[in-house]
Coordinates of C-alpha atoms and ligand atoms in Angstrom, one line a residue:
X114 CA 11.8 -19.7 17.5
X115 CA 12.3 -17.7 14.3
X116 CA 9.5 -15.4 13.4
X117 CA 7.6 -15.7 10.2
X118 CA 8.5 -13.1 7.6
X119 CA 6.1 -10.5 6.2
X120 CA 6.7 -8.2 3.3
X121 CA 4.8 -5.4 1.9
X122 CA 5.3 -2.3 -0.2
X123 CA 3.7 1.1 -0.8
X124 CA 4.0 3.1 -4.0
X125 CA 5.8 6.5 -3.7
X126 CA 3.1 8.4 -5.6
X127 CA 2.9 11.3 -3.2
X128 CA 0.7 12.0 -0.3
X129 CA -0.9 9.2 1.8
X130 CA -4.6 9.5 2.8
X131 CA -6.7 8.2 5.7
X132 CA -7.5 5.1 3.6
X133 CA -3.8 4.2 3.2
X134 CA -3.3 4.8 6.9
X135 CA -6.3 2.7 8.2
X136 CA -6.1 0.1 5.4
X137 CA -2.4 -0.6 5.5
X138 CA 0.0 1.4 7.6
X139 CA -1.7 0.9 11.0
X140 CA -1.8 -2.8 10.3
X141 CA 2.0 -2.8 9.5
X142 CA 2.6 -1.1 12.8
X143 CA 0.9 -3.9 14.6
X144 CA 2.6 -6.6 12.5
X145 CA 6.1 -5.4 13.3
X146 CA 5.7 -6.7 16.8
X147 CA 5.0 -10.3 15.9
X148 CA 6.7 -10.8 12.5
X149 CA 10.1 -10.3 10.8
X150 CA 8.8 -7.4 8.7
X151 CA 10.2 -6.0 5.5
X152 CA 8.4 -2.9 4.2
X153 CA 9.5 -1.0 1.2
X154 CA 8.9 2.1 -0.9
X155 CA 7.8 0.8 -4.3
X156 CA 9.3 3.5 -6.4
X157 CA 9.6 1.4 -9.6
X158 CA 6.0 0.4 -9.3
X159 CA 5.1 4.1 -9.0
X160 CA 7.0 4.6 -12.3
X161 CA 4.7 2.1 -14.1
X162 CA 1.9 4.6 -14.3
X163 CA 3.9 7.8 -13.9
X164 CA 6.7 7.2 -16.3
X165 CA 6.4 10.6 -18.0
X166 CA 6.3 12.6 -14.8
X167 CA 8.5 11.1 -12.2
X168 CA 8.2 14.2 -10.1
X169 CA 10.1 14.9 -6.9
X170 CA 11.6 11.4 -6.3
X171 CA 13.5 12.3 -3.2
X172 CA 10.7 14.5 -1.8
X173 CA 8.2 11.7 -2.3
X174 CA 10.5 9.1 -0.7
X175 CA 11.2 11.3 2.3
X176 CA 7.5 12.0 2.7
X177 CA 6.7 8.3 2.7
X178 CA 9.4 7.7 5.3
X179 CA 8.0 10.6 7.4
X180 CA 4.5 9.0 7.3
X181 CA 5.9 5.6 8.2
X182 CA 7.8 6.8 11.1
X183 CA 5.1 9.2 12.3
X184 CA 2.6 6.3 12.2
X185 CA 4.8 4.2 14.4
X186 CA 6.9 2.0 12.2
X187 CA 10.1 1.3 14.1
X188 CA 13.4 0.7 12.2
X189 CA 14.6 -1.4 15.2
X190 CA 11.7 -3.8 14.6
X191 CA 11.1 -3.7 10.9
X192 CA 13.4 -3.4 7.9
X193 CA 12.4 -0.3 5.9
X194 CA 13.9 0.0 2.4
X195 CA 13.8 1.4 -1.1
X196 CA 13.0 -0.9 -4.0
X197 CA 15.0 0.8 -6.7
X198 CA 18.2 0.8 -4.7
X199 CA 18.1 -3.0 -4.7
X200 CA 18.8 -3.9 -8.4
X201 CA 18.0 -7.6 -7.6
X202 CA 14.3 -6.7 -7.9
X203 CA 14.8 -5.7 -11.5
X204 CA 16.9 -8.8 -12.4
X205 CA 14.5 -11.3 -10.8
X206 CA 11.6 -9.5 -12.5
X207 CA 13.4 -10.1 -15.8
X208 CA 13.7 -13.8 -15.2
X209 CA 10.1 -14.0 -14.2
X210 CA 9.0 -12.1 -17.3
X211 CA 10.5 -14.9 -19.4
X212 CA 8.2 -17.5 -17.9
X213 CA 5.0 -15.6 -17.2
X214 CA 2.3 -16.3 -19.8
X215 CA 0.7 -13.1 -21.1
X216 CA -2.9 -14.3 -20.4
X217 CA -2.0 -14.6 -16.7
X218 CA -1.3 -10.9 -16.7
X219 CA -4.2 -9.8 -18.9
X220 CA -6.7 -11.4 -16.6
X221 CA -5.6 -9.6 -13.4
X222 CA -8.7 -7.6 -12.4
X223 CA -6.7 -4.5 -11.2
X224 CA -5.1 -4.3 -14.6
X225 CA -8.4 -3.8 -16.5
X226 CA -9.8 -1.6 -13.7
X227 CA -6.9 0.8 -13.6
X228 CA -6.7 0.9 -17.4
X229 CA -10.3 2.1 -17.5
X230 CA -10.0 4.5 -14.6
X231 CA -6.8 6.3 -15.5
X232 CA -7.6 8.3 -18.6
X233 CA -4.9 10.9 -19.1
X234 CA -2.0 8.5 -19.6
X235 CA -1.2 5.8 -22.1
X236 CA -0.9 2.7 -20.1
X237 CA -0.6 0.2 -23.0
X238 CA 2.9 -0.5 -22.0
X239 CA 4.8 -3.6 -21.0
X240 CA 5.8 -2.1 -17.6
X241 CA 2.2 -1.5 -16.7
X242 CA 1.1 -5.0 -17.7
X243 CA 4.1 -6.5 -16.0
X244 CA 3.4 -4.7 -12.7
X245 CA 2.4 -7.9 -10.9
X246 CA 5.5 -9.7 -12.2
X247 CA 7.7 -7.0 -10.5
X248 CA 5.5 -7.4 -7.4
X249 CA 6.1 -11.2 -7.5
X250 CA 9.9 -10.5 -7.6
X251 CA 9.5 -8.1 -4.6
X252 CA 7.9 -10.7 -2.5
X253 CA 9.8 -13.8 -3.2
X254 CA 13.3 -12.2 -3.1
X255 CA 12.7 -12.0 0.7
X256 CA 11.2 -15.4 1.0
X257 CA 8.2 -13.8 2.6
X258 CA 5.7 -16.2 4.3
X259 CA 2.9 -13.6 4.4
X260 CA 1.9 -10.5 2.5
X261 CA -0.7 -8.3 4.2
X262 CA -3.1 -7.4 1.4
X263 CA -6.5 -6.0 0.8
X264 CA -9.0 -8.2 -1.0
X265 CA -8.3 -6.2 -4.2
X266 CA -4.6 -7.3 -4.2
X267 CA -5.4 -11.0 -3.7
X268 CA -5.2 -11.8 -7.4
X269 CA -1.7 -10.3 -7.5
X270 CA -0.7 -12.7 -4.7
X271 CA -2.2 -15.7 -6.5
X272 CA -0.2 -14.7 -9.5
X273 CA 2.9 -14.6 -7.5
X274 CA 2.2 -18.1 -6.3
X275 CA 1.6 -19.3 -9.8
X276 CA 4.9 -17.8 -11.0
X277 CA 6.8 -19.5 -8.2
X278 CA 5.2 -22.8 -9.0
X279 CA 6.0 -22.4 -12.7
X280 CA 9.6 -21.5 -11.9
X281 CA 10.0 -24.5 -9.7
X282 CA 8.4 -26.7 -12.3
X283 CA 10.6 -25.5 -15.2
X284 CA 13.9 -25.4 -13.3
X285 CA 13.2 -28.4 -11.0
X286 CA 14.8 -26.7 -8.0
X287 CA 12.9 -25.2 -5.0
X288 CA 14.1 -21.7 -4.6
X289 CA 11.3 -19.6 -3.3
X290 CA 8.8 -19.6 -0.4
X291 CA 5.2 -19.6 -1.8
X292 CA 3.8 -16.6 0.0
X293 CA 0.3 -16.4 1.5
X294 CA -2.0 -13.5 1.6
X295 CA -2.7 -12.1 5.1
X296 CA -6.1 -10.5 5.1
X297 CA -6.7 -8.4 8.2
X298 CA -9.9 -6.8 9.3
X299 CA -9.4 -3.2 8.3
X300 CA -12.2 -0.6 8.7
X301 CA -13.7 0.3 5.3
X302 CA -13.5 4.0 4.7
X303 CA -14.9 5.6 1.5
X304 CA -13.9 8.9 0.1
X305 CA -15.9 12.0 1.0
X306 CA -18.1 11.5 -2.1
X307 CA -18.8 7.9 -1.2
X308 CA -16.6 6.3 -3.9
X309 CA -13.4 4.5 -3.0
X310 CA -11.0 7.0 -1.3
X311 CA -8.4 7.7 -4.0
X312 CA -6.0 10.5 -5.0
X313 CA -7.3 10.3 -8.5
X314 CA -10.9 10.8 -7.5
X315 CA -10.1 14.0 -5.5
X316 CA -12.1 12.8 -2.6
X317 CA -9.4 12.0 0.0
X318 CA -8.4 13.3 3.4
X319 CA -4.7 13.4 3.5
X320 CA -2.4 12.7 6.5
X321 CA -0.8 16.0 5.6
X322 CA -4.0 18.0 5.8
X323 CA -4.3 20.8 8.4
X324 CA -7.0 20.8 11.0
X325 CA -8.9 23.4 8.9
X326 CA -8.6 21.4 5.7
X327 CA -9.9 18.3 7.5
X328 CA -12.9 20.3 8.8
X329 CA -13.6 21.7 5.4
X330 CA -13.5 18.3 3.7
X331 CA -15.7 16.8 6.4
X332 CA -18.3 19.6 5.7
X333 CA -18.3 18.4 2.1
X334 CA -18.9 14.7 2.9
X335 CA -22.1 13.6 1.1
X336 CA -25.0 13.0 3.5
X337 CA -28.4 11.4 3.2
X338 CA -29.9 13.1 0.1
X339 CA -33.4 12.7 1.4
X340 CA -32.6 15.0 4.2
X341 CA -33.0 18.4 2.6
X342 CA -33.9 20.4 5.6
X343 CA -32.7 20.1 9.1
X344 CA -36.2 19.2 10.2
X345 CA -36.3 16.2 7.8
X346 CA -35.4 12.9 9.5
X347 CA -32.3 11.2 8.1
X348 CA -31.1 7.7 7.7
X349 CA -27.4 7.1 8.7
X350 CA -27.1 4.1 6.5
X351 CA -27.7 6.4 3.5
X352 CA -25.0 8.8 4.7
X353 CA -21.3 8.8 3.8
X354 CA -20.5 10.8 7.0
X355 CA -21.9 7.9 9.0
X356 CA -19.3 5.5 7.5
X357 CA -16.7 7.9 8.9
X358 CA -18.5 8.0 12.3
X359 CA -18.4 4.2 12.4
X360 CA -14.6 4.3 12.1
X361 CA -13.7 7.4 14.2
X362 CA -16.5 7.8 16.8
X363 CA -17.3 5.6 19.8
X364 CA -20.2 3.1 19.8
X365 CA -21.9 5.2 22.5
X366 CA -21.6 8.4 20.5
X367 CA -22.9 6.6 17.4
X368 CA -25.9 5.2 19.2
X369 CA -26.9 8.8 20.0
X370 CA -26.0 10.1 16.5
X371 CA -28.2 7.5 14.8
X372 CA -31.1 8.2 17.0
X373 CA -30.9 11.9 16.7
X374 CA -30.4 11.7 12.9
X375 CA -33.5 9.5 12.5
X376 CA -35.6 11.9 14.6
X377 CA -34.2 15.1 13.2
X378 CA -33.1 16.1 16.7
X379 CA -29.6 16.8 15.3
X380 CA -28.6 18.6 12.1
X381 CA -25.8 17.5 9.8
X382 CA -23.7 20.5 10.6
X383 CA -23.4 19.6 14.3
X384 CA -23.0 15.9 13.4
X385 CA -20.1 16.7 11.2
X386 CA -18.5 19.0 13.8
X387 CA -18.3 16.0 16.2
X388 CA -16.9 13.9 13.3
X389 CA -14.1 16.2 12.4
X390 CA -13.1 16.5 16.1
X391 CA -12.9 12.8 16.4
X392 CA -11.0 12.4 13.2
X393 CA -8.5 15.0 14.4
X394 CA -8.1 13.2 17.7
X395 CA -7.3 9.9 16.0
X396 CA -4.8 11.7 13.7
X397 CA -3.2 13.6 16.6
X398 CA -0.2 11.4 17.3
X399 CA 0.4 11.1 13.6
X400 CA 0.3 14.8 13.0
X401 CA 2.8 15.3 15.8
X402 CA 5.0 12.6 14.4
X403 CA 4.9 14.2 11.0
X404 CA 5.9 17.5 12.4
X405 CA 8.9 15.9 14.2
X406 CA 10.2 13.8 11.2
X407 CA 9.6 16.5 8.6
X408 CA 12.3 18.5 10.4
X409 CA 14.7 15.6 10.1
X410 CA 14.8 14.5 6.4
X411 CA 18.4 13.4 6.6
X412 CA 17.6 11.1 9.5
X413 CA 14.7 9.7 7.6
X414 CA 17.0 9.0 4.6
X415 CA 19.6 7.4 6.9
X416 CA 17.0 5.0 8.3
X417 CA 15.9 4.0 4.8
X418 CA 19.5 3.5 3.7
X419 CA 20.3 1.3 6.7
X420 CA 17.3 -0.8 6.0
X421 CA 18.1 -1.0 2.3
X422 CA 21.6 -2.4 3.1
X423 CA 20.1 -5.1 5.3
X424 CA 17.5 -6.0 2.7
X425 CA 20.0 -6.2 -0.1
X426 CA 21.9 -9.0 1.6
X427 CA 18.7 -11.1 1.7
X428 CA 17.8 -10.3 -1.9
X429 CA 21.2 -11.0 -3.2
X430 CA 21.3 -14.5 -1.6
X431 CA 17.9 -15.4 -3.1
X432 CA 18.9 -14.1 -6.5
X433 CA 22.1 -16.2 -6.4
X434 CA 20.0 -19.3 -5.7
X435 CA 17.6 -18.4 -8.5
X436 CA 20.4 -18.0 -11.0
X437 CA 21.9 -21.3 -9.9
X438 CA 18.6 -23.0 -10.6
X439 CA 18.5 -21.4 -14.0
X440 CA 22.1 -22.5 -14.7
X441 CA 22.5 -18.9 -15.8
X442 CA 26.0 -18.4 -14.4
X443 CA 27.6 -16.1 -16.9
X444 CA 28.5 -13.9 -13.9
X445 CA 30.8 -16.7 -12.6
X446 CA 32.7 -16.8 -15.9
X447 CA 33.3 -13.1 -15.6
X448 CA 34.6 -13.5 -12.1
X449 CA 37.1 -16.1 -13.2
X450 CA 38.4 -13.6 -15.7
Ligands
LIG2 N1 0.9 -3.0 -5.4 C1 1.1 -2.4 -4.1 C2 0.2 -1.1 -4.0 O1 -0.2 -0.6 -5.0 C3 2.5 -2.0 -3.9 C4 3.5 -3.2 -3.9 C5 4.5 -3.4 -4.8 C6 3.4 -4.4 -3.1 N2 5.1 -4.5 -4.6 C7 4.5 -5.2 -3.5 C8 2.6 -4.8 -2.0 C9 4.8 -6.4 -2.9 C10 2.9 -6.0 -1.4 C11 4.0 -6.8 -1.9 O2 0.0 -0.7 -2.9
LIG3 FE1 -25.4 11.9 8.2 FE2 -25.1 12.9 10.6 FE3 -26.6 14.2 8.8 FE4 -27.5 11.9 9.8 S1 -27.1 13.8 10.9 S2 -27.5 12.5 7.6 S3 -25.6 10.8 10.1 S4 -24.4 13.8 8.7

């Protein structure tokens, strides 16, 4: 029986945080056992909002690879590759850009939201608006059946499906698999200030943080504001640290914590000590894995290159079918000489 195919990507915009790990990466590691998985570094997508400051391309790529391997992605099970090394993504994006109505893009919620949140860069560019068109190309080049996504990415997936249908309508040839979103129950983790955990909000705990850095950030987590003194009773549901406890501490521990918080039997300092210990325990294997792979950047690159070669074969076959459907066969003229 052939396994269903899964595809997903991650931008190469620097360090990964606990939210990326719990929200996506851990899930990928599970999925690789049951699906034919393609996971890629979305470096062109990273460019759409960082076009002025590309930064350390190779360093960011290696760091992403280090995190992937440290978290347990296995190149024997999943195909790990680099988007910009497969030019087919750009070509299919171009064909899709011809048939995608602008209003479809303007109404994507993440477009407006990002536009409002990112202040120090001019994002009134075609590339930024066309982000989901490139994403559609990423997905369907591999004929993915499922794309593991968070709820916020569902509109992108719906757009992918609409582009596929429009392509099939216009060119009257079925070329692409219509992908489905695969929502999985991932624990919801806020940033230390209670907003969404995000690099741009400066509220994230990074996979590369040292034990001391983790402890310092945990100390800064916002707690129940009504609990001014240690003798004031607290309410876990009004405390951001509690949200972390729900993810990283056991149910037994949390029953005690809630009770001692509400009766002021425990202070926040002690409560957070337990929390940082538990976070570090969870991160332990990952921290060890990072230490291992960080020493072997060339191996990391070799793994990504081998995956890229495998992925390119699939992408090229799909693009060939798409161009046949378009009757855009200039390339064959050139081949004939
Ligand atoms: N938009 C995704 C993110 O920000 C990255 C991405 C690019 C992606 N192309 C994709 C995810 C295709 C899934 C499928 O994390
Ligand atoms: Fe939050 Fe713990 Fe303090 Fe209660 S004791 S307010 S749960 S940090």
